[in-house]
mmCIF file of C-alpha atoms and ligand atoms in Angstrom:
data_model
loop_
_atom_site.group_PDB
_atom_site.id
_atom_site.type_symbol
_atom_site.label_atom_id
_atom_site.label_comp_id
_atom_site.label_asym_id
_atom_site.label_seq_id
_atom_site.Cartn_x
_atom_site.Cartn_y
_atom_site.Cartn_z
ATOM 1 C CA MET A 23 26.701 10.546 -16.212
ATOM 2 C CA ASP A 24 29.337 7.835 -16.043
ATOM 3 C CA PHE A 25 28.272 4.511 -17.566
ATOM 4 C CA LYS A 26 31.275 2.592 -16.247
ATOM 5 C CA LEU A 27 30.698 0.187 -13.371
ATOM 6 C CA THR A 28 32.907 0.463 -10.291
ATOM 7 C CA PRO A 29 35.135 -2.587 -9.577
ATOM 8 C CA GLU A 30 32.689 -3.644 -6.826
ATOM 9 C CA GLN A 31 29.732 -3.379 -9.181
ATOM 10 C CA GLU A 32 31.651 -5.278 -11.855
ATOM 11 C CA ALA A 33 32.325 -8.092 -9.349
ATOM 12 C CA LEU A 34 28.644 -8.130 -8.444
ATOM 13 C CA ARG A 35 27.696 -8.356 -12.128
ATOM 14 C CA LYS A 36 29.920 -11.397 -12.507
ATOM 15 C CA GLU A 37 28.373 -12.999 -9.425
ATOM 16 C CA PHE A 38 24.834 -12.391 -10.767
ATOM 17 C CA GLU A 39 25.790 -13.718 -14.210
ATOM 18 C CA GLY A 40 27.370 -16.844 -12.727
ATOM 19 C CA TYR A 41 24.351 -17.648 -10.587
ATOM 20 C CA ALA A 42 21.970 -16.897 -13.469
ATOM 21 C CA GLU A 43 23.778 -19.485 -15.604
ATOM 22 C CA GLU A 44 23.585 -21.994 -12.792
ATOM 23 C CA LEU A 45 19.869 -21.416 -12.261
ATOM 24 C CA MET A 46 19.148 -21.916 -15.944
ATOM 25 C CA LYS A 47 20.827 -25.329 -15.921
ATOM 26 C CA ASP A 48 17.645 -26.527 -14.192
ATOM 27 C CA ALA A 49 15.316 -24.932 -16.732
ATOM 28 C CA PRO A 50 13.082 -27.615 -18.221
ATOM 29 C CA PRO A 51 13.362 -28.170 -21.980
ATOM 30 C CA GLY A 52 11.095 -25.739 -23.779
ATOM 31 C CA TRP A 53 11.438 -22.984 -21.202
ATOM 32 C CA GLU A 54 13.483 -20.666 -23.418
ATOM 33 C CA THR A 55 11.528 -21.137 -26.609
ATOM 34 C CA SER A 56 7.894 -21.600 -25.696
ATOM 35 C CA MET A 57 5.711 -19.061 -23.956
ATOM 36 C CA GLU A 58 3.032 -21.751 -23.811
ATOM 37 C CA PHE A 59 5.447 -23.877 -21.795
ATOM 38 C CA GLN A 60 6.363 -21.034 -19.433
ATOM 39 C CA TYR A 61 2.757 -20.779 -18.355
ATOM 40 C CA SER A 62 2.227 -24.545 -18.093
ATOM 41 C CA ASP A 63 2.194 -26.241 -14.666
ATOM 42 C CA GLU A 64 5.795 -27.417 -15.204
ATOM 43 C CA GLY A 65 6.907 -23.927 -16.262
ATOM 44 C CA TRP A 66 5.264 -22.367 -13.224
ATOM 45 C CA GLU A 67 6.985 -24.883 -10.930
ATOM 46 C CA PHE A 68 10.370 -23.835 -12.360
ATOM 47 C CA THR A 69 9.470 -20.155 -11.949
ATOM 48 C CA LYS A 70 8.516 -20.668 -8.302
ATOM 49 C CA ARG A 71 11.570 -22.799 -7.535
ATOM 50 C CA THR A 72 13.826 -20.158 -9.079
ATOM 51 C CA HIS A 73 12.189 -17.391 -7.054
ATOM 52 C CA GLU A 74 12.723 -19.431 -3.889
ATOM 53 C CA ARG A 75 16.410 -19.930 -4.681
ATOM 54 C CA LEU A 76 16.859 -16.217 -5.355
ATOM 55 C CA ALA A 77 14.986 -15.411 -2.152
ATOM 56 C CA GLU A 78 17.286 -17.718 -0.155
ATOM 57 C CA LYS A 79 20.225 -15.624 -1.345
ATOM 58 C CA GLY A 80 18.327 -12.470 -0.383
ATOM 59 C CA TRP A 81 18.375 -11.245 -3.977
ATOM 60 C CA LEU A 82 14.692 -11.218 -4.834
ATOM 61 C CA VAL A 83 14.190 -7.785 -3.252
ATOM 62 C CA ARG A 84 17.768 -6.627 -2.626
ATOM 63 C CA HIS A 85 16.711 -2.975 -3.002
ATOM 64 C CA TRP A 86 14.016 -3.147 -0.282
ATOM 65 C CA PRO A 87 14.701 -2.051 3.306
ATOM 66 C CA ARG A 88 16.102 -4.757 5.574
ATOM 67 C CA GLU A 89 13.133 -4.748 7.942
ATOM 68 C CA TYR A 90 10.905 -6.043 5.139
ATOM 69 C CA GLY A 91 13.264 -8.696 3.793
ATOM 70 C CA GLY A 92 15.547 -6.627 1.546
ATOM 71 C CA MET A 93 19.228 -5.667 1.707
ATOM 72 C CA ASN A 94 18.955 -1.883 1.366
ATOM 73 C CA ALA A 95 20.931 -2.226 -1.880
ATOM 74 C CA PRO A 96 21.400 0.800 -4.155
ATOM 75 C CA ILE A 97 19.096 1.011 -7.181
ATOM 76 C CA VAL A 98 22.051 0.726 -9.581
ATOM 77 C CA GLU A 99 22.833 -2.704 -8.126
ATOM 78 C CA GLN A 100 19.251 -3.725 -8.770
ATOM 79 C CA LEU A 101 19.687 -2.611 -12.375
ATOM 80 C CA ILE A 102 22.800 -4.760 -12.733
ATOM 81 C CA TYR A 103 20.852 -7.685 -11.261
ATOM 82 C CA SER A 104 17.943 -7.109 -13.689
ATOM 83 C CA GLU A 105 20.296 -6.973 -16.669
ATOM 84 C CA ALA A 106 22.080 -10.203 -15.704
ATOM 85 C CA MET A 107 18.843 -12.106 -15.084
ATOM 86 C CA GLY A 108 17.183 -10.641 -18.196
ATOM 87 C CA TYR A 109 20.076 -11.680 -20.424
ATOM 88 C CA HIS A 110 19.982 -15.259 -19.134
ATOM 89 C CA ARG A 111 16.166 -15.420 -19.278
ATOM 90 C CA VAL A 112 15.902 -16.202 -15.575
ATOM 91 C CA PRO A 113 12.457 -15.642 -14.014
ATOM 92 C CA ALA A 114 14.055 -13.235 -11.555
ATOM 93 C CA GLY A 115 11.100 -12.063 -9.518
ATOM 94 C CA ASP A 116 7.361 -11.870 -9.973
ATOM 95 C CA ILE A 117 6.680 -8.535 -11.650
ATOM 96 C CA ILE A 118 3.291 -8.139 -9.971
ATOM 97 C CA SER A 119 4.357 -9.052 -6.420
ATOM 98 C CA VAL A 120 7.948 -7.784 -6.343
ATOM 99 C CA GLY A 121 7.594 -5.094 -9.000
ATOM 100 C CA MET A 122 4.169 -3.591 -8.309
ATOM 101 C CA ILE A 123 2.400 -4.248 -5.011
ATOM 102 C CA GLY A 124 5.633 -4.431 -2.979
ATOM 103 C CA PRO A 125 6.839 -0.933 -3.941
ATOM 104 C CA THR A 126 3.288 0.426 -3.611
ATOM 105 C CA LEU A 127 3.005 -0.816 -0.029
ATOM 106 C CA LEU A 128 6.494 0.443 0.765
ATOM 107 C CA ALA A 129 5.505 3.904 -0.440
ATOM 108 C CA ILE A 130 1.933 4.193 0.830
ATOM 109 C CA GLY A 131 0.903 1.080 2.817
ATOM 110 C CA SER A 132 0.223 1.177 6.551
ATOM 111 C CA GLU A 133 2.851 -0.341 8.834
ATOM 112 C CA GLU A 134 0.530 -3.318 9.464
ATOM 113 C CA GLN A 135 0.129 -3.887 5.716
ATOM 114 C CA LYS A 136 3.899 -3.738 5.210
ATOM 115 C CA GLN A 137 4.538 -6.183 8.053
ATOM 116 C CA GLU A 138 1.864 -8.578 6.846
ATOM 117 C CA HIS A 139 2.606 -8.626 3.120
ATOM 118 C CA LEU A 140 6.197 -7.618 2.345
ATOM 119 C CA PRO A 141 8.221 -10.349 4.136
ATOM 120 C CA PRO A 142 6.233 -13.208 2.486
ATOM 121 C CA ILE A 143 6.838 -11.587 -0.935
ATOM 122 C CA ALA A 144 10.563 -11.294 -0.126
ATOM 123 C CA ARG A 145 10.582 -15.014 0.767
ATOM 124 C CA ALA A 146 8.714 -15.897 -2.470
ATOM 125 C CA GLU A 147 5.948 -17.473 -0.423
ATOM 126 C CA ILE A 148 2.966 -15.633 -1.827
ATOM 127 C CA TYR A 149 1.904 -14.349 -5.237
ATOM 128 C CA TRP A 150 -0.305 -11.451 -6.193
ATOM 129 C CA CYS A 151 -2.454 -10.582 -9.175
ATOM 130 C CA GLN A 152 -3.516 -7.180 -10.459
ATOM 131 C CA GLY A 153 -7.257 -6.506 -10.686
ATOM 132 C CA TRP A 154 -7.438 -3.332 -12.734
ATOM 133 C CA SER A 155 -8.656 -3.986 -16.312
ATOM 134 C CA GLU A 156 -12.328 -4.611 -16.933
ATOM 135 C CA PRO A 157 -14.244 -5.550 -20.082
ATOM 136 C CA ASN A 158 -14.918 -1.842 -20.766
ATOM 137 C CA ALA A 159 -11.935 -0.292 -18.997
ATOM 138 C CA GLY A 160 -8.501 -0.956 -20.487
ATOM 139 C CA SER A 161 -6.386 1.915 -21.823
ATOM 140 C CA ASP A 162 -8.996 4.181 -20.271
ATOM 141 C CA LEU A 163 -8.816 2.504 -16.867
ATOM 142 C CA ALA A 164 -10.482 5.409 -15.062
ATOM 143 C CA CYS A 165 -13.904 4.414 -16.423
ATOM 144 C CA LEU A 166 -13.930 1.156 -14.433
ATOM 145 C CA VAL A 167 -17.262 0.222 -12.833
ATOM 146 C CA THR A 168 -16.572 -2.551 -10.277
ATOM 147 C CA ARG A 169 -18.274 -1.307 -7.116
ATOM 148 C CA GLY A 170 -17.055 -1.334 -3.536
ATOM 149 C CA VAL A 171 -19.865 -0.367 -1.144
ATOM 150 C CA ARG A 172 -18.870 0.467 2.408
ATOM 151 C CA VAL A 173 -20.930 -1.489 4.936
ATOM 152 C CA GLY A 174 -19.631 -0.953 8.476
ATOM 153 C CA ASP A 175 -16.037 -2.125 8.693
ATOM 154 C CA LYS A 176 -15.907 -3.748 5.252
ATOM 155 C CA TYR A 177 -16.432 -3.096 1.555
ATOM 156 C CA VAL A 178 -18.821 -5.306 -0.385
ATOM 157 C CA VAL A 179 -17.301 -5.686 -3.852
ATOM 158 C CA ASN A 180 -19.245 -6.590 -7.002
ATOM 159 C CA GLY A 181 -17.965 -6.580 -10.580
ATOM 160 C CA GLN A 182 -15.705 -8.224 -13.122
ATOM 161 C CA LYS A 183 -12.011 -7.906 -13.885
ATOM 162 C CA THR A 184 -10.345 -9.246 -17.010
ATOM 163 C CA TRP A 185 -6.875 -10.079 -18.401
ATOM 164 C CA THR A 186 -5.899 -10.827 -14.796
ATOM 165 C CA SER A 187 -2.475 -12.435 -15.238
ATOM 166 C CA ASN A 188 -1.775 -15.402 -13.004
ATOM 167 C CA ALA A 189 -4.973 -15.004 -10.939
ATOM 168 C CA HIS A 190 -5.234 -18.805 -10.900
ATOM 169 C CA HIS A 191 -1.917 -19.004 -8.986
ATOM 170 C CA ALA A 192 -2.330 -15.862 -6.889
ATOM 171 C CA ASP A 193 -2.899 -15.780 -3.143
ATOM 172 C CA TRP A 194 -3.869 -12.103 -3.112
ATOM 173 C CA CYS A 195 -5.193 -9.494 -5.534
ATOM 174 C CA PHE A 196 -4.768 -5.729 -5.443
ATOM 175 C CA MET A 197 -7.656 -4.074 -7.138
ATOM 176 C CA LEU A 198 -9.375 -0.810 -7.884
ATOM 177 C CA ALA A 199 -13.060 -0.465 -7.043
ATOM 178 C CA ARG A 200 -15.400 2.493 -7.370
ATOM 179 C CA THR A 201 -16.293 3.463 -3.818
ATOM 180 C CA ASN A 202 -17.971 6.769 -4.680
ATOM 181 C CA PRO A 203 -20.169 6.536 -7.794
ATOM 182 C CA GLU A 204 -20.999 10.270 -7.533
ATOM 183 C CA GLU A 205 -17.405 11.107 -8.422
ATOM 184 C CA LYS A 206 -16.229 10.956 -12.011
ATOM 185 C CA ARG A 207 -13.390 8.964 -13.558
ATOM 186 C CA SER A 208 -10.198 8.657 -11.517
ATOM 187 C CA ARG A 209 -11.829 10.287 -8.480
ATOM 188 C CA GLY A 210 -13.960 7.979 -6.355
ATOM 189 C CA LEU A 211 -11.772 4.873 -6.689
ATOM 190 C CA SER A 212 -10.205 2.955 -3.792
ATOM 191 C CA PHE A 213 -7.244 0.582 -3.790
ATOM 192 C CA LEU A 214 -8.095 -2.685 -2.029
ATOM 193 C CA LEU A 215 -6.140 -5.808 -1.073
ATOM 194 C CA VAL A 216 -8.239 -8.935 -1.469
ATOM 195 C CA ASP A 217 -7.459 -12.440 -0.247
ATOM 196 C CA MET A 218 -8.199 -14.665 -3.271
ATOM 197 C CA LYS A 219 -9.714 -17.308 -0.981
ATOM 198 C CA THR A 220 -12.528 -14.932 0.015
ATOM 199 C CA HIS A 221 -16.031 -16.248 -0.588
ATOM 200 C CA GLY A 222 -17.618 -14.857 -3.786
ATOM 201 C CA ILE A 223 -14.532 -14.846 -6.046
ATOM 202 C CA THR A 224 -14.732 -16.914 -9.246
ATOM 203 C CA ILE A 225 -11.761 -17.300 -11.606
ATOM 204 C CA ARG A 226 -12.244 -18.345 -15.235
ATOM 205 C CA PRO A 227 -9.308 -19.004 -17.591
ATOM 206 C CA LEU A 228 -8.834 -16.889 -20.752
ATOM 207 C CA CYS A 229 -6.502 -19.036 -22.838
ATOM 208 C CA GLY A 230 -4.247 -17.722 -25.601
ATOM 209 C CA MET A 231 -4.497 -18.866 -29.225
ATOM 210 C CA GLU A 232 -1.564 -21.227 -28.698
ATOM 211 C CA GLY A 233 -3.251 -22.727 -25.626
ATOM 212 C CA SER A 234 -1.305 -20.950 -22.881
ATOM 213 C CA HIS A 235 -3.104 -20.054 -19.683
ATOM 214 C CA LEU A 236 -1.842 -16.730 -18.357
ATOM 215 C CA PHE A 237 -4.941 -14.556 -18.354
ATOM 216 C CA ASN A 238 -8.161 -14.932 -16.421
ATOM 217 C CA GLU A 239 -11.485 -13.311 -15.847
ATOM 218 C CA VAL A 240 -12.164 -12.713 -12.163
ATOM 219 C CA TYR A 241 -15.727 -12.225 -10.911
ATOM 220 C CA PHE A 242 -16.552 -10.600 -7.582
ATOM 221 C CA ASP A 243 -19.971 -11.414 -6.172
ATOM 222 C CA ASP A 244 -20.635 -9.784 -2.798
ATOM 223 C CA VAL A 245 -16.992 -10.187 -1.794
ATOM 224 C CA HIS A 246 -16.334 -8.817 1.691
ATOM 225 C CA VAL A 247 -13.061 -6.881 2.050
ATOM 226 C CA PRO A 248 -12.097 -5.524 5.505
ATOM 227 C CA VAL A 249 -11.621 -1.738 5.573
ATOM 228 C CA GLU A 250 -8.091 -2.216 6.941
ATOM 229 C CA ASN A 251 -7.238 -3.822 3.560
ATOM 230 C CA ARG A 252 -7.614 -0.453 1.820
ATOM 231 C CA VAL A 253 -4.310 1.185 0.865
ATOM 232 C CA GLY A 254 -4.340 4.967 1.203
ATOM 233 C CA GLU A 255 -7.465 7.006 1.785
ATOM 234 C CA GLU A 256 -10.943 6.082 0.589
ATOM 235 C CA ASN A 257 -11.545 7.385 -2.961
ATOM 236 C CA ASP A 258 -7.832 8.166 -3.363
ATOM 237 C CA GLY A 259 -6.946 4.892 -5.087
ATOM 238 C CA TRP A 260 -5.741 6.540 -8.288
ATOM 239 C CA ARG A 261 -2.896 8.235 -6.447
ATOM 240 C CA VAL A 262 -1.954 4.888 -4.889
ATOM 241 C CA THR A 263 -1.744 3.243 -8.330
ATOM 242 C CA ARG A 264 0.875 5.784 -9.292
ATOM 243 C CA ALA A 265 3.056 5.207 -6.242
ATOM 244 C CA THR A 266 5.476 2.636 -7.617
ATOM 245 C CA MET A 267 7.877 5.130 -9.149
ATOM 246 C CA ASN A 268 10.522 5.055 -6.430
ATOM 247 C CA PHE A 269 11.840 1.608 -7.248
ATOM 248 C CA GLU A 270 13.797 0.164 -10.101
ATOM 249 C CA ARG A 271 11.503 0.091 -13.136
ATOM 250 C CA SER A 272 13.901 1.056 -15.857
ATOM 251 C CA GLY A 273 13.152 -1.848 -18.205
ATOM 252 C CA ALA A 274 16.805 -2.951 -17.987
ATOM 253 C CA ASN A 275 15.809 -6.638 -18.034
ATOM 254 C CA SER A 276 13.762 -6.165 -21.235
ATOM 255 C CA PHE A 277 16.686 -4.601 -23.097
ATOM 256 C CA ALA A 278 19.032 -7.316 -21.832
ATOM 257 C CA GLY A 279 16.512 -9.929 -23.004
ATOM 258 C CA VAL A 280 16.389 -8.488 -26.521
ATOM 259 C CA ARG A 281 20.203 -8.305 -26.528
ATOM 260 C CA ARG A 282 20.292 -12.033 -25.765
ATOM 261 C CA SER A 283 17.798 -12.747 -28.552
ATOM 262 C CA LEU A 284 19.903 -10.685 -30.946
ATOM 263 C CA ASP A 285 23.055 -12.597 -29.941
ATOM 264 C CA ASP A 286 21.183 -15.842 -30.668
ATOM 265 C CA LEU A 287 19.972 -14.482 -34.009
ATOM 266 C CA ILE A 288 23.499 -13.414 -34.987
ATOM 267 C CA ALA A 289 24.852 -16.861 -34.061
ATOM 268 C CA ALA A 290 22.203 -18.468 -36.288
ATOM 269 C CA CYS A 291 23.019 -16.073 -39.147
ATOM 270 C CA ARG A 292 26.677 -17.117 -38.927
ATOM 271 C CA GLU A 293 25.677 -20.776 -39.364
ATOM 272 C CA ILE A 294 22.855 -20.748 -41.892
ATOM 273 C CA GLU A 295 24.018 -20.783 -45.508
ATOM 274 C CA TRP A 296 22.206 -19.239 -48.434
ATOM 275 C CA TYR A 297 23.644 -19.372 -51.967
ATOM 276 C CA ASP A 298 27.074 -20.544 -50.678
ATOM 277 C CA LYS A 299 27.390 -17.759 -48.150
ATOM 278 C CA THR A 300 26.169 -17.457 -44.582
ATOM 279 C CA LEU A 301 23.266 -15.148 -43.814
ATOM 280 C CA ALA A 302 25.745 -13.057 -41.807
ATOM 281 C CA ASP A 303 27.602 -12.289 -45.057
ATOM 282 C CA ASN A 304 24.529 -10.690 -46.562
ATOM 283 C CA PRO A 305 24.924 -6.874 -46.351
ATOM 284 C CA LEU A 306 21.194 -6.289 -46.039
ATOM 285 C CA ILE A 307 20.951 -8.641 -43.064
ATOM 286 C CA ARG A 308 24.115 -7.221 -41.499
ATOM 287 C CA HIS A 309 22.620 -3.759 -41.776
ATOM 288 C CA ARG A 310 19.394 -4.835 -40.035
ATOM 289 C CA LEU A 311 21.268 -6.609 -37.234
ATOM 290 C CA ALA A 312 23.483 -3.560 -36.704
ATOM 291 C CA GLN A 313 20.421 -1.307 -36.571
ATOM 292 C CA LEU A 314 18.864 -3.534 -33.888
ATOM 293 C CA SER A 315 22.100 -3.543 -31.933
ATOM 294 C CA MET A 316 22.168 0.261 -31.875
ATOM 295 C CA GLU A 317 18.548 0.449 -30.793
ATOM 296 C CA ILE A 318 19.172 -2.009 -27.939
ATOM 297 C CA GLU A 319 22.156 0.074 -26.827
ATOM 298 C CA ALA A 320 20.004 3.223 -26.860
ATOM 299 C CA GLY A 321 17.436 1.414 -24.689
ATOM 300 C CA ARG A 322 20.134 0.283 -22.288
ATOM 301 C CA ALA A 323 21.404 3.850 -21.989
ATOM 302 C CA LEU A 324 17.859 4.984 -21.210
ATOM 303 C CA ALA A 325 17.555 2.305 -18.486
ATOM 304 C CA HIS A 326 20.845 3.395 -16.919
ATOM 305 C CA ARG A 327 19.743 7.011 -16.986
ATOM 306 C CA ILE A 328 16.535 6.094 -15.138
ATOM 307 C CA ALA A 329 18.427 4.248 -12.382
ATOM 308 C CA TRP A 330 20.862 7.167 -12.151
ATOM 309 C CA SER A 331 17.975 9.680 -11.809
ATOM 310 C CA GLN A 332 16.334 7.500 -9.152
ATOM 311 C CA GLU A 333 19.526 7.335 -7.139
ATOM 312 C CA LYS A 334 19.778 11.097 -7.240
ATOM 313 C CA GLY A 335 16.198 11.314 -5.931
ATOM 314 C CA GLU A 336 14.721 12.656 -9.183
ATOM 315 C CA PHE A 337 11.703 10.372 -8.924
ATOM 316 C CA LEU A 338 9.315 12.376 -11.086
ATOM 317 C CA GLN A 339 11.858 12.640 -13.886
ATOM 318 C CA ALA A 340 12.583 8.901 -13.539
ATOM 319 C CA ALA A 341 8.854 8.101 -13.702
ATOM 320 C CA HIS A 342 8.468 9.970 -17.023
ATOM 321 C CA LEU A 343 11.515 8.223 -18.437
ATOM 322 C CA ALA A 344 10.263 4.833 -17.184
ATOM 323 C CA SER A 345 7.057 5.273 -19.223
ATOM 324 C CA ALA A 346 9.164 6.129 -22.275
ATOM 325 C CA SER A 347 11.354 3.085 -21.626
ATOM 326 C CA LYS A 348 8.305 0.806 -21.388
ATOM 327 C CA VAL A 349 6.965 1.943 -24.774
ATOM 328 C CA TYR A 350 10.410 1.853 -26.363
ATOM 329 C CA ALA A 351 11.120 -1.678 -25.057
ATOM 330 C CA SER A 352 7.737 -2.981 -26.263
ATOM 331 C CA GLU A 353 8.217 -1.532 -29.745
ATOM 332 C CA LEU A 354 11.817 -2.709 -29.895
ATOM 333 C CA SER A 355 10.711 -6.298 -29.151
ATOM 334 C CA GLN A 356 8.212 -6.067 -31.984
ATOM 335 C CA ARG A 357 10.860 -4.715 -34.380
ATOM 336 C CA PHE A 358 13.200 -7.499 -33.301
ATOM 337 C CA SER A 359 10.560 -10.179 -33.956
ATOM 338 C CA SER A 360 9.669 -8.646 -37.295
ATOM 339 C CA ILE A 361 13.305 -8.585 -38.463
ATOM 340 C CA ALA A 362 13.941 -12.120 -37.163
ATOM 341 C CA CYS A 363 10.912 -13.289 -39.176
ATOM 342 C CA GLN A 364 12.268 -11.576 -42.300
ATOM 343 C CA VAL A 365 15.697 -13.133 -41.806
ATOM 344 C CA PHE A 366 14.384 -16.676 -41.349
ATOM 345 C CA GLY A 367 11.699 -16.377 -44.002
ATOM 346 C CA LEU A 368 9.135 -19.158 -44.033
ATOM 347 C CA TYR A 369 11.045 -21.084 -41.333
ATOM 348 C CA SER A 370 10.182 -18.346 -38.824
HETATM 349 C C1 FAD B 19 0.662 -9.391 -21.302
HETATM 350 C C2 FAD B 19 -0.461 -8.623 -20.651
HETATM 351 C C3 FAD B 19 -0.729 -8.814 -19.298
HETATM 352 C C4 FAD B 19 -1.770 -8.113 -18.693
HETATM 353 N N1 FAD B 19 -2.018 -8.344 -17.364
HETATM 354 C C5 FAD B 19 -2.980 -7.647 -16.741
HETATM 355 C C6 FAD B 19 -3.231 -7.852 -15.352
HETATM 356 O O1 FAD B 19 -2.594 -8.694 -14.705
HETATM 357 N N2 FAD B 19 -4.197 -7.132 -14.755
HETATM 358 C C7 FAD B 19 -4.916 -6.192 -15.426
HETATM 359 O O2 FAD B 19 -5.736 -5.536 -14.788
HETATM 360 N N3 FAD B 19 -4.737 -5.988 -16.761
HETATM 361 C C8 FAD B 19 -3.787 -6.696 -17.432
HETATM 362 N N4 FAD B 19 -3.580 -6.514 -18.784
HETATM 363 C C9 FAD B 19 -4.507 -5.681 -19.496
HETATM 364 C C10 FAD B 19 -3.925 -4.410 -20.008
HETATM 365 O O3 FAD B 19 -3.609 -3.539 -18.987
HETATM 366 C C11 FAD B 19 -4.942 -3.855 -20.999
HETATM 367 O O4 FAD B 19 -4.941 -4.770 -22.067
HETATM 368 C C12 FAD B 19 -4.597 -2.519 -21.456
HETATM 369 O O5 FAD B 19 -4.904 -1.596 -20.456
HETATM 370 C C13 FAD B 19 -5.352 -2.177 -22.757
HETATM 371 O O6 FAD B 19 -6.731 -2.340 -22.600
HETATM 372 P P1 FAD B 19 -7.618 -3.163 -23.641
HETATM 373 O O7 FAD B 19 -6.958 -4.488 -23.889
HETATM 374 O O8 FAD B 19 -9.032 -3.160 -23.163
HETATM 375 O O9 FAD B 19 -7.512 -2.373 -25.003
HETATM 376 P P2 FAD B 19 -8.275 -0.999 -25.461
HETATM 377 O O10 FAD B 19 -8.182 -0.038 -24.339
HETATM 378 O O11 FAD B 19 -9.657 -1.447 -25.857
HETATM 379 O O12 FAD B 19 -7.429 -0.593 -26.654
HETATM 380 C C14 FAD B 19 -7.520 -1.250 -27.932
HETATM 381 C C15 FAD B 19 -6.770 -0.417 -28.962
HETATM 382 O O13 FAD B 19 -7.352 0.907 -29.057
HETATM 383 C C16 FAD B 19 -6.349 1.895 -28.850
HETATM 384 N N5 FAD B 19 -6.941 3.022 -28.115
HETATM 385 C C17 FAD B 19 -7.546 2.971 -26.920
HETATM 386 N N6 FAD B 19 -7.991 4.194 -26.569
HETATM 387 C C18 FAD B 19 -7.670 5.023 -27.574
HETATM 388 C C19 FAD B 19 -7.862 6.431 -27.795
HETATM 389 N N7 FAD B 19 -8.506 7.211 -26.915
HETATM 390 N N8 FAD B 19 -7.387 6.956 -28.926
HETATM 391 C C20 FAD B 19 -6.756 6.166 -29.846
HETATM 392 N N9 FAD B 19 -6.535 4.855 -29.691
HETATM 393 C C21 FAD B 19 -6.996 4.280 -28.561
HETATM 394 C C22 FAD B 19 -5.270 1.234 -28.035
HETATM 395 O O14 FAD B 19 -4.005 1.852 -28.246
HETATM 396 C C23 FAD B 19 -5.290 -0.186 -28.605
HETATM 397 O O15 FAD B 19 -4.532 -0.278 -29.789
HETATM 398 C C24 FAD B 19 -2.558 -7.205 -19.430
HETATM 399 C C25 FAD B 19 -2.285 -7.025 -20.791
HETATM 400 C C26 FAD B 19 -1.265 -7.717 -21.395
HETATM 401 C C27 FAD B 19 -1.015 -7.503 -22.862
#
């Protein structure tokens, strides 16, 4: 594969970078350094405002078909967009709405569901949350027990979800419920779209140690969900959950984000003095920074390979690689944080 961008793609990259810098001029103080702040009311306002500005330019879902608010853009362009926004720490699109339910509906939703839900996501008007994890169903999601009982033209849902990111801001929730208790594990689940204003839904905050409010517990007590809000066939919800593979999910923004953090760390190492030399003069530190740089570059190459495979239509191959990229990016962030802590010592 050829890693070089075409002149048109290079121009696009510059345009994305320029707008990303402009957007971040409005970032409130604390945005870049405090996760607690990002999830505060003020942080959420900035996130929403930024999404709206990106939506006005048509960039939020550039890679979606035009009829649903996109620009039919090639996946590689979406990767360039993700890298530019990731590097500048721009909240470039809600991962759950734009990154998960949107592609799922595009792949498997009915035409009515697409018409109803995709354009408002493209316009950054509505937000979704993901109701999958339960108190006893996390890594092993297929043992979830929330029930959906079919009664005429609706499902009556009872159960509890947990770790539900952003449920307190969400307009809608996509969830998995067990609609056939006779079936085991991943069989017997259905994928439902639930309006968060429906009677019987209770949201309770699960705050982080540092006080941030991202997660929630969501309780469903006799919640009525119309049958037309089911995506895919009844009891075939597991297949639906795996349908997002056709859209950009290379992790390019994560690698660009770590690259930015490394650039910041290197700049600090060039300034901070220790025994009459800067930290950047220390061979041990130089070695660690170089190692991180190589690992970020390997991640970036993996992300580009995924986008390249997707463009060639190798979706299954791209899906495997995307899982690898997700694990690699998560572990790389941890290695970065660990090394940054070692470099700064007690200050970190
Ligand atoms: C930032 C963030 C946002 C999230 N947002 C959402 C959301 O919006 N909606 C949602 O539904 N969920 C969300 N989750 C939940 C997430 O999907 C679960 O945390 C995840 O599935 C793991 O489940 P768990 O926390 O119950 O851990 P467990 O499944 O209990 O795992 C705990 C530990 O045991 C290990 N382990 C588990 N099974 C095995 C095994 N068989 N063999 C060996 N080791 C094992 C795991 O690797 C892990 O280290 C979010 C999580 C995070 C971190």
